[in-house]
Short mmCIF file of C-alpha atoms in Angstrom, two decimals:
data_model
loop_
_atom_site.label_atom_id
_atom_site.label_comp_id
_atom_site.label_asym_id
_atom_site.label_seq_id
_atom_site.Cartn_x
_atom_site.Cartn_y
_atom_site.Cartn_z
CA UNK A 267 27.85 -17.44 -31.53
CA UNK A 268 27.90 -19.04 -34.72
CA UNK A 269 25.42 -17.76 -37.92
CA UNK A 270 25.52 -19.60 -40.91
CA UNK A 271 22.84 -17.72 -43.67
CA UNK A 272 19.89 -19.16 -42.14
CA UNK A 273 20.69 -19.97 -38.39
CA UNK A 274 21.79 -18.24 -35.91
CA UNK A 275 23.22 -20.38 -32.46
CA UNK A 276 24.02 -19.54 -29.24
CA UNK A 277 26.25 -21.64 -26.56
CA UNK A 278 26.83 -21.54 -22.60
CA UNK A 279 25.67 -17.65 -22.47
CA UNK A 280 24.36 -15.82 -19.69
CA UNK A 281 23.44 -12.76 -21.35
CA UNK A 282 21.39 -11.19 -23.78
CA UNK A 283 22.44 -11.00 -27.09
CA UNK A 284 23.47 -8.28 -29.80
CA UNK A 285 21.07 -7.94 -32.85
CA UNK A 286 20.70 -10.05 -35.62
CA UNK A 287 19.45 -10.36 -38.52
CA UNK A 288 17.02 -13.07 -40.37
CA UNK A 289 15.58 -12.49 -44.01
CA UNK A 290 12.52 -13.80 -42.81
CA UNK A 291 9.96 -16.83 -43.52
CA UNK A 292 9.41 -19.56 -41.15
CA UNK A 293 11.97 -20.17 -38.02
CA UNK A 294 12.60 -23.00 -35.20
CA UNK A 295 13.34 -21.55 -31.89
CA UNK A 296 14.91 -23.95 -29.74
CA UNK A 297 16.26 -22.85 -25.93
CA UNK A 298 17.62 -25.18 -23.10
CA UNK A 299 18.78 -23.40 -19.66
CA UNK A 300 19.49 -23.43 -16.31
CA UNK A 301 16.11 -21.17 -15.59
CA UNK A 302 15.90 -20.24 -11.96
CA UNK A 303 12.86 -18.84 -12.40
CA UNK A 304 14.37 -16.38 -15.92
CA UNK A 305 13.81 -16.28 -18.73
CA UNK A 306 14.70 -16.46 -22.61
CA UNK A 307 13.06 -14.42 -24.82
CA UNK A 308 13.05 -13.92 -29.02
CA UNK A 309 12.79 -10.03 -29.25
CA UNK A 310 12.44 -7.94 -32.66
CA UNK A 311 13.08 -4.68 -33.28
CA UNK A 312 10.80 -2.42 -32.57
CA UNK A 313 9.27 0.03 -35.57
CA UNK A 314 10.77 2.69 -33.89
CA UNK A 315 14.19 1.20 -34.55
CA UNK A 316 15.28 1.01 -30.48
CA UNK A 317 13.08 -0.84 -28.71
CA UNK A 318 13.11 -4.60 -29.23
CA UNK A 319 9.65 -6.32 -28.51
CA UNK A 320 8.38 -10.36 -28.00
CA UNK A 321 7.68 -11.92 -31.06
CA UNK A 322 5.23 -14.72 -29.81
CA UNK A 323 3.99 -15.70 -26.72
CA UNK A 324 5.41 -19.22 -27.70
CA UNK A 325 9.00 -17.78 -27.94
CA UNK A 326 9.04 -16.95 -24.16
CA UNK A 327 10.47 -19.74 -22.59
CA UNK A 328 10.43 -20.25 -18.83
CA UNK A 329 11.54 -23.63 -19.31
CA UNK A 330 13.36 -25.80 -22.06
CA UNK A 331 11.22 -25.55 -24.77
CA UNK A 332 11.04 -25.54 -29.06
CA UNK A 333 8.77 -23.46 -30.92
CA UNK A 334 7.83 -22.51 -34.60
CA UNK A 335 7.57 -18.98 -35.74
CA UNK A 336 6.40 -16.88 -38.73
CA UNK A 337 8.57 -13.82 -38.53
CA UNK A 338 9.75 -11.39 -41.19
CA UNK A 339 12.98 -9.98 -42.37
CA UNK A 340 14.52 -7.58 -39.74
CA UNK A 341 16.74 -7.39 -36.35
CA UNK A 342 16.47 -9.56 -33.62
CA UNK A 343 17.79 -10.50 -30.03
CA UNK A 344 17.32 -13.02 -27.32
CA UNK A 345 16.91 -11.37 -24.00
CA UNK A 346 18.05 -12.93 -20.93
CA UNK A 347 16.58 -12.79 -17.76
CA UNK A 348 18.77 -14.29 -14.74
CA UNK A 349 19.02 -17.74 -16.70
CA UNK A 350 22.28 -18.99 -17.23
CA UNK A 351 23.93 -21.12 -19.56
CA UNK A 352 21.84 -20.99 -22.32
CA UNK A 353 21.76 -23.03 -25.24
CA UNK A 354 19.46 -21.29 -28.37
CA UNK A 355 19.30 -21.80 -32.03
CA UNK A 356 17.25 -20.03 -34.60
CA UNK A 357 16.85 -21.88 -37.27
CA UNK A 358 15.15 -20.86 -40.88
CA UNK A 359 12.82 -24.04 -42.21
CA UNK A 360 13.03 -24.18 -45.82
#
């Protein structure tokens, strides 16, 4: 994993991630996979500060796939569902 202030980036994994954080605004999801039938999901956490839930329909991905979310400052994770080698980046646009 590599995070540089505004992006976050994920290569060759096969599980789901730790949290991290973003400080919010406008983001570019981007996941490519080996999918089997799993799934990638963007996750936030949860108002009750343990349970992490989907941020958008459009940040589900069953299949390669790029999306653009409005999300605000707080903890996040991608969850991994038996899809391997996964390549992800969260990206801030400016």
């Amino acid at each position: 994993m590599s995070v540089a202030g505004e992006a976050v980036k994920f290569s060759n994994i096969d599980a789901s991630t730790s949290a991290f954080s973003l400080r919010g605004g406008r983001y570019a999801v981007a996941v490519v996979a080996t999918f089997g039938g799993g799934s990638v999901k963007l996750q936030a956490l949860g108002p009750d500060g343990s349970t992490y839930l989907s941020v958008a329909s459009g940040s589900d991905f069953t299949a390669a796939g790029f999306a653009v979310v409005d999300l605000p400052p707080g903890k996040y994770r991608l969850t991994i569902a038996t899809a391997t080698a996964v390549y992800a980046s969260v990206v801030r646009i400016p």
